[in-house]
PDB file of C-alpha atoms in Angstrom:
ATOM      1  CA  MET V 239     -15.279   1.729  37.771  1.00  0.00           C
ATOM      2  CA  ARG V 240     -14.183   5.382  38.420  1.00  0.00           C
ATOM      3  CA  TYR V 241     -11.330   4.557  40.679  1.00  0.00           C
ATOM      4  CA  LEU V 242     -10.454   1.067  39.222  1.00  0.00           C
ATOM      5  CA  PRO V 243      -7.284   1.760  37.435  1.00  0.00           C
ATOM      6  CA  SER V 244      -5.807   3.588  40.287  1.00  0.00           C
ATOM      7  CA  PHE V 245      -6.878   0.846  42.718  1.00  0.00           C
ATOM      8  CA  PHE V 246      -5.044  -1.786  40.678  1.00  0.00           C
ATOM      9  CA  LEU V 247      -1.909   0.473  40.567  1.00  0.00           C
ATOM     10  CA  ARG V 248      -1.895   1.112  44.269  1.00  0.00           C
ATOM     11  CA  GLU V 249      -2.652  -2.575  45.282  1.00  0.00           C
ATOM     12  CA  LYS V 250      -0.064  -3.881  42.967  1.00  0.00           C
ATOM     13  CA  PHE V 251       2.648  -1.612  44.407  1.00  0.00           C
ATOM     14  CA  SER V 252       1.675  -2.687  47.996  1.00  0.00           C
ATOM     15  CA  ILE V 253       1.873  -6.321  46.980  1.00  0.00           C
ATOM     16  CA  LEU V 254       5.343  -5.732  45.417  1.00  0.00           C
ATOM     17  CA  ARG V 255       6.564  -3.995  48.624  1.00  0.00           C
ATOM     18  CA  LEU V 256       5.365  -6.942  50.640  1.00  0.00           C
ATOM     19  CA  ASN V 257       7.111  -9.422  48.308  1.00  0.00           C
ATOM     20  CA  LYS V 258      10.383  -7.513  48.682  1.00  0.00           C
ATOM     21  CA  ASP V 259       9.967  -7.798  52.559  1.00  0.00           C
ATOM     22  CA  LEU V 260       8.948 -11.462  52.519  1.00  0.00           C
ATOM     23  CA  ASP V 261      11.959 -12.273  50.114  1.00  0.00           C
ATOM     24  CA  ALA V 262      14.356 -10.671  52.724  1.00  0.00           C
ATOM     25  CA  LEU V 263      13.086 -13.230  55.189  1.00  0.00           C
ATOM     26  CA  HIS V 264      13.731 -16.067  52.749  1.00  0.00           C
ATOM     27  CA  VAL V 265      10.277 -17.526  53.187  1.00  0.00           C
ATOM     28  CA  SER V 266      10.810 -19.920  50.270  1.00  0.00           C
ATOM     29  CA  SER V 267      13.713 -21.431  48.623  1.00  0.00           C
ATOM     30  CA  ASP V 268      12.053 -21.243  45.162  1.00  0.00           C
ATOM     31  CA  ALA V 269      12.923 -17.852  43.718  1.00  0.00           C
ATOM     32  CA  SER V 270       9.730 -17.908  41.516  1.00  0.00           C
ATOM     33  CA  PHE V 271       7.403 -18.765  44.452  1.00  0.00           C
ATOM     34  CA  LEU V 272       6.443 -14.960  45.297  1.00  0.00           C
ATOM     35  CA  PRO V 273       6.236 -13.904  41.756  1.00  0.00           C
ATOM     36  CA  THR V 274       3.957 -16.787  40.831  1.00  0.00           C
ATOM     37  CA  LEU V 275       1.916 -16.144  43.845  1.00  0.00           C
ATOM     38  CA  THR V 276       1.500 -12.510  42.919  1.00  0.00           C
ATOM     39  CA  ARG V 277       0.460 -13.315  39.344  1.00  0.00           C
ATOM     40  CA  SER V 278      -2.078 -15.849  40.552  1.00  0.00           C
ATOM     41  CA  ILE V 279      -3.700 -13.070  42.756  1.00  0.00           C
ATOM     42  CA  PHE V 280      -3.653 -10.249  40.051  1.00  0.00           C
ATOM     43  CA  ASP V 281      -3.834 -12.035  36.832  1.00  0.00           C
ATOM     44  CA  ARG V 282      -7.700 -12.450  37.172  1.00  0.00           C
ATOM     45  CA  TYR V 283      -8.130  -8.642  37.611  1.00  0.00           C
ATOM     46  CA  LEU V 284      -5.259  -7.402  35.324  1.00  0.00           C
ATOM     47  CA  SER V 285      -6.437  -9.323  32.400  1.00  0.00           C
ATOM     48  CA  THR V 286      -9.377  -6.855  32.127  1.00  0.00           C
ATOM     49  CA  TYR V 287      -7.312  -3.889  32.947  1.00  0.00           C
ATOM     50  CA  PRO V 288      -6.367  -2.552  29.410  1.00  0.00           C
ATOM     51  CA  SER V 289     -10.207  -2.352  28.357  1.00  0.00           C
ATOM     52  CA  GLU V 290     -11.196  -0.907  31.574  1.00  0.00           C
ATOM     53  CA  GLU V 291      -8.674   1.718  31.467  1.00  0.00           C
ATOM     54  CA  LEU V 292      -9.599   2.871  28.011  1.00  0.00           C
ATOM     55  CA  GLU V 293     -13.263   2.869  29.120  1.00  0.00           C
ATOM     56  CA  TYR V 294     -12.553   4.931  32.174  1.00  0.00           C
ATOM     57  CA  LEU V 295     -10.371   7.424  30.105  1.00  0.00           C
ATOM     58  CA  HIS V 296     -13.220   7.775  27.551  1.00  0.00           C
ATOM     59  CA  ALA V 297     -15.671   8.593  30.226  1.00  0.00           C
ATOM     60  CA  GLN V 298     -13.375  11.040  32.112  1.00  0.00           C
ATOM     61  CA  CYS V 299     -12.346  13.092  28.919  1.00  0.00           C
ATOM     62  CA  SER V 300     -15.959  13.159  27.653  1.00  0.00           C
ATOM     63  CA  ILE V 301     -17.218  14.583  31.154  1.00  0.00           C
ATOM     64  CA  ILE V 302     -14.401  17.185  31.060  1.00  0.00           C
ATOM     65  CA  LEU V 303     -15.582  18.514  27.589  1.00  0.00           C
ATOM     66  CA  HIS V 304     -19.232  18.229  28.412  1.00  0.00           C
ATOM     67  CA  ARG V 305     -18.874  20.298  31.456  1.00  0.00           C
ATOM     68  CA  PHE V 306     -16.846  23.023  29.442  1.00  0.00           C
ATOM     69  CA  TYR V 307     -19.350  23.329  26.660  1.00  0.00           C
ATOM     70  CA  GLU V 308     -22.211  23.328  29.172  1.00  0.00           C
ATOM     71  CA  SER V 309     -20.652  26.136  31.103  1.00  0.00           C
ATOM     72  CA  LYS V 310     -20.452  28.173  27.674  1.00  0.00           C
ATOM     73  CA  ARG V 311     -24.152  27.143  26.982  1.00  0.00           C
ATOM     74  CA  HIS V 312     -22.948  25.812  23.737  1.00  0.00           C
ATOM     75  CA  VAL V 313     -24.353  22.833  21.856  1.00  0.00           C
ATOM     76  CA  LYS V 314     -21.656  21.256  19.834  1.00  0.00           C
ATOM     77  CA  LYS V 315     -22.347  21.322  16.082  1.00  0.00           C
ATOM     78  CA  GLN V 316     -21.780  18.444  13.817  1.00  0.00           C
ATOM     79  CA  ILE V 317     -18.855  19.436  11.567  1.00  0.00           C
ATOM     80  CA  HIS V 318     -18.190  17.238   8.753  1.00  0.00           C
ATOM     81  CA  SER V 319     -14.936  17.485   6.660  1.00  0.00           C
ATOM     82  CA  GLY V 320     -14.647  16.861   2.986  1.00  0.00           C
ATOM     83  CA  GLY V 321     -14.919  18.765  -0.384  1.00  0.00           C
ATOM     84  CA  LEU V 322     -18.801  18.921  -0.526  1.00  0.00           C
ATOM     85  CA  GLN V 323     -19.140  20.141   3.175  1.00  0.00           C
ATOM     86  CA  GLU V 324     -16.302  22.618   2.722  1.00  0.00           C
ATOM     87  CA  LEU V 325     -17.983  24.125  -0.311  1.00  0.00           C
ATOM     88  CA  LYS V 326     -21.261  24.318   1.517  1.00  0.00           C
ATOM     89  CA  ARG V 327     -19.564  26.262   4.348  1.00  0.00           C
ATOM     90  CA  ASP V 328     -17.927  28.619   1.814  1.00  0.00           C
ATOM     91  CA  VAL V 329     -21.254  29.420   0.171  1.00  0.00           C
ATOM     92  CA  GLN V 330     -22.847  30.080   3.372  1.00  0.00           C
ATOM     93  CA  ALA V 331     -20.008  32.363   4.564  1.00  0.00           C
ATOM     94  CA  ARG V 332     -20.226  34.362   1.255  1.00  0.00           C
ATOM     95  CA  LEU V 333     -24.167  34.665   1.074  1.00  0.00           C
ATOM     96  CA  LEU V 334     -25.471  34.381   4.601  1.00  0.00           C
ATOM     97  CA  THR V 335     -24.799  35.980   7.974  1.00  0.00           C
ATOM     98  CA  VAL V 336     -22.015  33.973   9.774  1.00  0.00           C
ATOM     99  CA  GLU V 337     -22.008  33.203  13.490  1.00  0.00           C
ATOM    100  CA  THR V 338     -19.120  34.648  15.505  1.00  0.00           C
ATOM    101  CA  TYR V 339     -20.431  33.673  19.086  1.00  0.00           C
ATOM    102  CA  GLY V 340     -19.550  36.942  20.416  1.00  0.00           C
ATOM    103  CA  GLY V 341     -15.735  36.538  19.962  1.00  0.00           C
ATOM    104  CA  GLU V 342     -15.741  33.156  22.038  1.00  0.00           C
ATOM    105  CA  THR V 343     -12.979  31.010  21.005  1.00  0.00           C
ATOM    106  CA  PHE V 344     -14.265  27.764  22.551  1.00  0.00           C
ATOM    107  CA  LEU V 345     -10.749  26.922  23.689  1.00  0.00           C
ATOM    108  CA  SER V 346      -9.825  26.359  27.385  1.00  0.00           C
ATOM    109  CA  GLU V 347      -6.408  25.978  28.870  1.00  0.00           C
ATOM    110  CA  ASP V 348      -8.209  24.222  31.920  1.00  0.00           C
ATOM    111  CA  VAL V 349      -9.717  21.658  29.677  1.00  0.00           C
ATOM    112  CA  ALA V 350      -6.459  20.919  27.902  1.00  0.00           C
ATOM    113  CA  ILE V 351      -4.635  20.379  31.208  1.00  0.00           C
ATOM    114  CA  SER V 352      -7.303  18.334  32.736  1.00  0.00           C
ATOM    115  CA  ILE V 353      -7.231  16.026  29.676  1.00  0.00           C
ATOM    116  CA  LEU V 354      -3.595  15.764  29.551  1.00  0.00           C
ATOM    117  CA  GLN V 355      -3.472  14.874  33.254  1.00  0.00           C
ATOM    118  CA  GLU V 356      -5.866  12.069  32.862  1.00  0.00           C
ATOM    119  CA  THR V 357      -3.955  10.658  29.874  1.00  0.00           C
ATOM    120  CA  LYS V 358      -0.536  11.289  31.687  1.00  0.00           C
ATOM    121  CA  ASN V 359      -1.811   9.127  34.551  1.00  0.00           C
ATOM    122  CA  ALA V 360      -3.118   6.475  32.168  1.00  0.00           C
ATOM    123  CA  PHE V 361       0.295   6.235  30.409  1.00  0.00           C
ATOM    124  CA  ASN V 362       1.980   5.760  33.809  1.00  0.00           C
ATOM    125  CA  ARG V 363      -0.570   3.021  34.978  1.00  0.00           C
ATOM    126  CA  ALA V 364      -0.160   1.253  31.388  1.00  0.00           C
ATOM    127  CA  SER V 365       3.605   1.099  32.012  1.00  0.00           C
ATOM    128  CA  GLN V 366       3.154  -0.538  35.366  1.00  0.00           C
ATOM    129  CA  LEU V 367       0.218  -2.706  34.956  1.00  0.00           C
ATOM    130  CA  CYS V 368       0.417  -3.992  31.422  1.00  0.00           C
ATOM    131  CA  GLU V 369       2.619  -6.916  30.352  1.00  0.00           C
ATOM    132  CA  ARG V 370       5.823  -5.504  28.768  1.00  0.00           C
ATOM    133  CA  SER V 371       4.732  -6.682  25.429  1.00  0.00           C
ATOM    134  CA  GLU V 372       1.445  -5.139  25.714  1.00  0.00           C
ATOM    135  CA  VAL V 373       2.525  -1.695  26.747  1.00  0.00           C
ATOM    136  CA  PRO V 374       3.156  -0.133  23.333  1.00  0.00           C
ATOM    137  CA  LYS V 375      -0.278  -1.192  22.041  1.00  0.00           C
ATOM    138  CA  GLN V 376      -1.978   0.144  25.178  1.00  0.00           C
ATOM    139  CA  SER V 377       0.047   3.393  24.745  1.00  0.00           C
ATOM    140  CA  GLU V 378      -1.185   3.736  21.275  1.00  0.00           C
ATOM    141  CA  ASN V 379      -4.970   3.260  22.465  1.00  0.00           C
ATOM    142  CA  ILE V 380      -4.430   5.865  25.076  1.00  0.00           C
ATOM    143  CA  LEU V 381      -2.883   8.278  22.410  1.00  0.00           C
ATOM    144  CA  ASP V 382      -6.104   7.517  20.187  1.00  0.00           C
ATOM    145  CA  ILE V 383      -8.360   8.778  23.143  1.00  0.00           C
ATOM    146  CA  LEU V 384      -6.028  11.857  23.537  1.00  0.00           C
ATOM    147  CA  LEU V 385      -6.340  12.893  19.968  1.00  0.00           C
ATOM    148  CA  LYS V 386      -9.894  12.146  19.768  1.00  0.00           C
ATOM    149  CA  TYR V 387     -10.988  14.410  22.586  1.00  0.00           C
ATOM    150  CA  LEU V 388      -8.269  17.038  22.942  1.00  0.00           C
ATOM    151  CA  TYR V 389      -7.406  17.349  19.142  1.00  0.00           C
ATOM    152  CA  SER V 390     -10.507  16.471  17.332  1.00  0.00           C
ATOM    153  CA  GLU V 391     -13.280  17.526  19.774  1.00  0.00           C
ATOM    154  CA  HIS V 392     -11.547  20.549  21.138  1.00  0.00           C
ATOM    155  CA  LEU V 393      -8.686  21.997  19.117  1.00  0.00           C
ATOM    156  CA  ASP V 394      -9.920  21.019  15.495  1.00  0.00           C
ATOM    157  CA  TYR V 395     -13.672  21.854  16.528  1.00  0.00           C
ATOM    158  CA  ALA V 396     -12.632  25.388  17.720  1.00  0.00           C
ATOM    159  CA  VAL V 397     -10.685  26.124  14.483  1.00  0.00           C
ATOM    160  CA  GLU V 398     -13.553  24.911  12.315  1.00  0.00           C
ATOM    161  CA  LEU V 399     -15.988  27.080  14.149  1.00  0.00           C
ATOM    162  CA  ALA V 400     -13.736  30.051  13.903  1.00  0.00           C
ATOM    163  CA  ILE V 401     -13.128  29.536  10.141  1.00  0.00           C
ATOM    164  CA  ALA V 402     -17.039  29.263   9.759  1.00  0.00           C
ATOM    165  CA  GLY V 403     -17.357  32.580  11.465  1.00  0.00           C
ATOM    166  CA  ILE V 404     -15.192  34.494   8.799  1.00  0.00           C
ATOM    167  CA  SER V 405     -17.328  36.079   6.226  1.00  0.00           C
ATOM    168  CA  LEU V 406     -16.224  35.694   2.588  1.00  0.00           C
ATOM    169  CA  ALA V 407     -18.500  38.445   1.485  1.00  0.00           C
ATOM    170  CA  GLU V 408     -17.034  41.930   0.809  1.00  0.00           C
ATOM    171  CA  PRO V 409     -17.302  43.381   4.324  1.00  0.00           C
ATOM    172  CA  LYS V 410     -18.832  46.785   4.896  1.00  0.00           C
ATOM    173  CA  VAL V 411     -18.297  46.662   8.502  1.00  0.00           C
ATOM    174  CA  SER V 412     -15.235  46.095  10.599  1.00  0.00           C
ATOM    175  CA  PRO V 413     -14.586  42.230  10.527  1.00  0.00           C
ATOM    176  CA  PRO V 414     -14.037  40.744  13.948  1.00  0.00           C
ATOM    177  CA  ALA V 415     -10.544  39.303  14.190  1.00  0.00           C
ATOM    178  CA  TYR V 416     -11.276  36.507  16.607  1.00  0.00           C
ATOM    179  CA  PHE V 417      -9.350  34.115  14.617  1.00  0.00           C
ATOM    180  CA  PHE V 418      -5.999  35.509  15.699  1.00  0.00           C
ATOM    181  CA  SER V 419      -7.018  34.541  19.290  1.00  0.00           C
ATOM    182  CA  VAL V 420      -8.065  31.163  18.248  1.00  0.00           C
ATOM    183  CA  VAL V 421      -4.606  30.647  16.754  1.00  0.00           C
ATOM    184  CA  SER V 422      -2.803  31.889  19.747  1.00  0.00           C
ATOM    185  CA  GLN V 423      -4.595  29.708  22.239  1.00  0.00           C
ATOM    186  CA  ASN V 424      -4.430  26.739  19.888  1.00  0.00           C
ATOM    187  CA  THR V 425      -0.610  27.013  19.496  1.00  0.00           C
ATOM    188  CA  THR V 426      -0.232  27.112  23.354  1.00  0.00           C
ATOM    189  CA  ILE V 427      -2.314  23.933  23.833  1.00  0.00           C
ATOM    190  CA  VAL V 428      -0.662  22.113  20.970  1.00  0.00           C
ATOM    191  CA  LEU V 429       2.691  22.937  22.690  1.00  0.00           C
ATOM    192  CA  LEU V 430       1.480  21.225  25.835  1.00  0.00           C
ATOM    193  CA  LEU V 431       0.138  18.380  23.815  1.00  0.00           C
ATOM    194  CA  MET V 432       3.614  18.112  22.183  1.00  0.00           C
ATOM    195  CA  LYS V 433       5.405  17.988  25.379  1.00  0.00           C
ATOM    196  CA  GLN V 434       3.206  14.994  26.706  1.00  0.00           C
ATOM    197  CA  TYR V 435       3.864  13.202  23.401  1.00  0.00           C
ATOM    198  CA  GLU V 436       7.541  13.558  23.928  1.00  0.00           C
ATOM    199  CA  ASP V 437       7.709  12.761  27.705  1.00  0.00           C
ATOM    200  CA  SER V 438       5.067  10.103  28.058  1.00  0.00           C
ATOM    201  CA  VAL V 439       4.266   8.457  24.668  1.00  0.00           C
ATOM    202  CA  LEU V 440       7.584   8.022  22.834  1.00  0.00           C
ATOM    203  CA  PRO V 441       9.421   6.068  25.684  1.00  0.00           C
ATOM    204  CA  LEU V 442       6.717   3.566  25.799  1.00  0.00           C
ATOM    205  CA  ILE V 443       6.463   2.843  21.996  1.00  0.00           C
ATOM    206  CA  LYS V 444      10.241   3.443  21.027  1.00  0.00           C
ATOM    207  CA  GLY V 445      11.480   0.381  19.055  1.00  0.00           C
ATOM    208  CA  SER V 446       7.951  -1.331  19.093  1.00  0.00           C
ATOM    209  CA  VAL V 447       6.007  -2.361  16.085  1.00  0.00           C
ATOM    210  CA  VAL V 448       3.385   0.412  16.722  1.00  0.00           C
ATOM    211  CA  GLU V 449       6.067   3.226  16.625  1.00  0.00           C
ATOM    212  CA  GLN V 450       5.698   3.994  12.904  1.00  0.00           C
ATOM    213  CA  CYS V 451       1.927   3.974  13.017  1.00  0.00           C
ATOM    214  CA  VAL V 452       1.874   6.192  16.093  1.00  0.00           C
ATOM    215  CA  ALA V 453       4.127   8.674  14.473  1.00  0.00           C
ATOM    216  CA  LYS V 454       2.153   8.852  11.294  1.00  0.00           C
ATOM    217  CA  LYS V 455      -0.989   9.451  13.334  1.00  0.00           C
ATOM    218  CA  TRP V 456       0.695  12.151  15.365  1.00  0.00           C
ATOM    219  CA  SER V 457       2.314  14.009  12.425  1.00  0.00           C
ATOM    220  CA  SER V 458      -0.963  13.821  10.290  1.00  0.00           C
ATOM    221  CA  SER V 459      -3.026  15.276  13.076  1.00  0.00           C
ATOM    222  CA  LEU V 460      -0.702  18.208  13.348  1.00  0.00           C
ATOM    223  CA  ARG V 461      -0.324  18.639   9.686  1.00  0.00           C
ATOM    224  CA  SER V 462      -4.202  18.785   9.288  1.00  0.00           C
ATOM    225  CA  LEU V 463      -4.501  21.197  12.031  1.00  0.00           C
ATOM    226  CA  GLU V 464      -1.702  23.402  10.620  1.00  0.00           C
ATOM    227  CA  GLN V 465      -3.454  23.511   7.133  1.00  0.00           C
ATOM    228  CA  LYS V 466      -6.733  24.578   8.705  1.00  0.00           C
ATOM    229  CA  ILE V 467      -5.060  27.337  10.514  1.00  0.00           C
ATOM    230  CA  ASN V 468      -3.344  28.572   7.507  1.00  0.00           C
ATOM    231  CA  MET V 469      -6.523  28.675   5.527  1.00  0.00           C
ATOM    232  CA  GLY V 470      -8.273  30.550   8.372  1.00  0.00           C
ATOM    233  CA  LEU V 471      -5.430  33.041   8.666  1.00  0.00           C
ATOM    234  CA  GLU V 472      -5.645  33.605   4.869  1.00  0.00           C
ATOM    235  CA  ARG V 473      -9.474  34.311   5.182  1.00  0.00           C
ATOM    236  CA  GLN V 474      -9.109  36.490   8.054  1.00  0.00           C
ATOM    237  CA  LEU V 475      -6.565  38.597   6.424  1.00  0.00           C
ATOM    238  CA  ASN V 476      -8.556  38.759   3.210  1.00  0.00           C
ATOM    239  CA  ALA V 477     -11.552  39.989   5.223  1.00  0.00           C
ATOM    240  CA  ILE V 478      -9.426  42.738   6.770  1.00  0.00           C
ATOM    241  CA  VAL V 479      -7.939  43.780   3.411  1.00  0.00           C
ATOM    242  CA  GLY V 480     -11.503  43.816   1.851  1.00  0.00           C
ATOM    243  CA  TYR V 481     -12.869  46.114   4.516  1.00  0.00           C
ATOM    244  CA  VAL V 482      -9.913  48.523   4.219  1.00  0.00           C
ATOM    245  CA  ARG V 483     -10.415  48.471   0.455  1.00  0.00           C
ATOM    246  CA  PHE V 484     -14.003  49.410   1.066  1.00  0.00           C
ATOM    247  CA  VAL V 485     -13.065  52.059   3.429  1.00  0.00           C
ATOM    248  CA  LEU V 486     -10.628  53.716   1.181  1.00  0.00           C
ATOM    249  CA  SER V 487     -12.870  53.535  -1.876  1.00  0.00           C
ATOM    250  CA  SER V 488     -16.036  54.970  -0.041  1.00  0.00           C
ATOM    251  CA  GLU V 489     -14.337  57.430   2.403  1.00  0.00           C
ATOM    252  CA  GLN V 490     -11.209  58.696   0.684  1.00  0.00           C
ATOM    253  CA  LYS V 491     -11.381  61.950  -1.220  1.00  0.00           C
ATOM    254  CA  LYS V 492      -9.418  63.053  -4.156  1.00  0.00           C
ATOM    255  CA  ALA V 493      -8.166  65.961  -2.186  1.00  0.00           C
ATOM    256  CA  ASP V 494      -6.394  63.529   0.372  1.00  0.00           C
ATOM    257  CA  PHE V 495      -3.799  62.776  -2.454  1.00  0.00           C
ATOM    258  CA  ARG V 496      -1.916  65.438  -4.137  1.00  0.00           C
ATOM    259  CA  PRO V 497      -0.075  64.229  -7.226  1.00  0.00           C
ATOM    260  CA  ASP V 498       1.793  67.422  -7.634  1.00  0.00           C
ATOM    261  CA  ASN V 499       3.770  67.221  -4.541  1.00  0.00           C
ATOM    262  CA  GLN V 500       3.345  63.490  -3.820  1.00  0.00           C
ATOM    263  CA  GLN V 501       1.805  64.134  -0.153  1.00  0.00           C
ATOM    264  CA  ILE V 502      -0.640  62.051   1.515  1.00  0.00           C
ATOM    265  CA  ASN V 503      -2.860  63.679   3.983  1.00  0.00           C
ATOM    266  CA  LEU V 504      -2.671  61.391   6.851  1.00  0.00           C
ATOM    267  CA  ALA V 505      -5.182  63.373   8.816  1.00  0.00           C
ATOM    268  CA  ALA V 506      -7.897  62.605   6.300  1.00  0.00           C
ATOM    269  CA  SER V 507     -10.969  60.733   7.816  1.00  0.00           C
ATOM    270  CA  ALA V 508     -10.273  57.609   5.657  1.00  0.00           C
ATOM    271  CA  ASN V 509      -6.627  57.333   6.668  1.00  0.00           C
ATOM    272  CA  THR V 510      -7.478  57.968  10.266  1.00  0.00           C
ATOM    273  CA  LEU V 511     -10.192  55.436  10.259  1.00  0.00           C
ATOM    274  CA  PHE V 512      -7.634  53.016   8.601  1.00  0.00           C
ATOM    275  CA  PHE V 513      -4.919  53.267  10.959  1.00  0.00           C
ATOM    276  CA  SER V 514      -7.173  53.104  14.009  1.00  0.00           C
ATOM    277  CA  LEU V 515      -8.558  49.882  12.916  1.00  0.00           C
ATOM    278  CA  VAL V 516      -5.061  48.357  12.176  1.00  0.00           C
ATOM    279  CA  ASN V 517      -4.002  49.559  15.795  1.00  0.00           C
ATOM    280  CA  LYS V 518      -7.311  47.850  17.103  1.00  0.00           C
ATOM    281  CA  TRP V 519      -6.859  44.558  15.391  1.00  0.00           C
ATOM    282  CA  CYS V 520      -3.142  44.324  16.506  1.00  0.00           C
ATOM    283  CA  ALA V 521      -3.752  45.555  20.089  1.00  0.00           C
ATOM    284  CA  SER V 522      -6.574  43.086  20.551  1.00  0.00           C
ATOM    285  CA  SER V 523      -4.629  40.047  19.239  1.00  0.00           C
ATOM    286  CA  ALA V 524      -1.525  41.114  21.209  1.00  0.00           C
ATOM    287  CA  HIS V 525      -3.430  41.549  24.518  1.00  0.00           C
ATOM    288  CA  ARG V 526      -5.304  38.226  24.041  1.00  0.00           C
ATOM    289  CA  GLN V 527      -2.038  36.316  23.375  1.00  0.00           C
ATOM    290  CA  LEU V 528      -0.266  37.983  26.257  1.00  0.00           C
ATOM    291  CA  GLN V 529      -3.137  37.178  28.670  1.00  0.00           C
ATOM    292  CA  TRP V 530      -3.276  33.547  27.558  1.00  0.00           C
ATOM    293  CA  ARG V 531       0.396  32.922  28.000  1.00  0.00           C
ATOM    294  CA  GLU V 532       0.264  34.431  31.565  1.00  0.00           C
ATOM    295  CA  ASP V 533      -2.569  32.160  32.387  1.00  0.00           C
ATOM    296  CA  VAL V 534      -0.842  29.149  31.026  1.00  0.00           C
ATOM    297  CA  MET V 535       2.383  29.894  32.962  1.00  0.00           C
ATOM    298  CA  GLU V 536       0.427  30.315  36.160  1.00  0.00           C
ATOM    299  CA  GLU V 537      -1.125  26.909  35.787  1.00  0.00           C
ATOM    300  CA  ILE V 538       2.224  25.407  34.930  1.00  0.00           C
TER     301      ILE V 538
END
């Protein structure tokens, strides 16, 4: 089962090359003889190809994700969307200690590239092995698998975990700024995902009956992810502002600000702490983003 789709494609190409050679020898006066013979050989197997391709792709993508989370020693949590679940998450974030997983983003460029390579090969096989009328529907099915594993179970899952790790309580210690790293890595992977959609999906569905449905699925997924990222960024910034407010209200002294000459003592402990925190958050985010981009460029 593991190598079945590739086997189909390889053997079909071999037969097509053989047909071309035989056609040059004029083995039959009937032009439909060789194509009919080829179909009689392959139809029995290719009739089950679409379902076997999808089963194979499900298995491969599942293995890739399982190995990644296993390497992180992470057991995936069941995350449910909806008003009640979001309310429960917000209450926990406000009243209980949140889990930040030590700054782990649970995003992987290697995972993204591996899944995208599997689906790229699947799109190529579908274009060669399916009947022309079946190619758009098979392409939609492959895209559904891509969205399930790379979008829902990897990108969306990481964003949900990161949002749950942002405390809504008034912070009295410096809040971790891991969400910025999640956004940076998420954006990079989405760009790779968009490239495959434009290069491999659109040419196979253009002008077909599934084109509008596929476009709706695609835009809906991106819009949902964007909304969650925006919400997470708002919470992260609110946490930072809340901590800065706490520091300034508890550490700042009246002598640090002199109304008579409108001068602010920038060397005061509260101000020094404030600027050091801002520098730390900005430097950490910039360093992670730069490192991530360098890693991606090396892979590409």
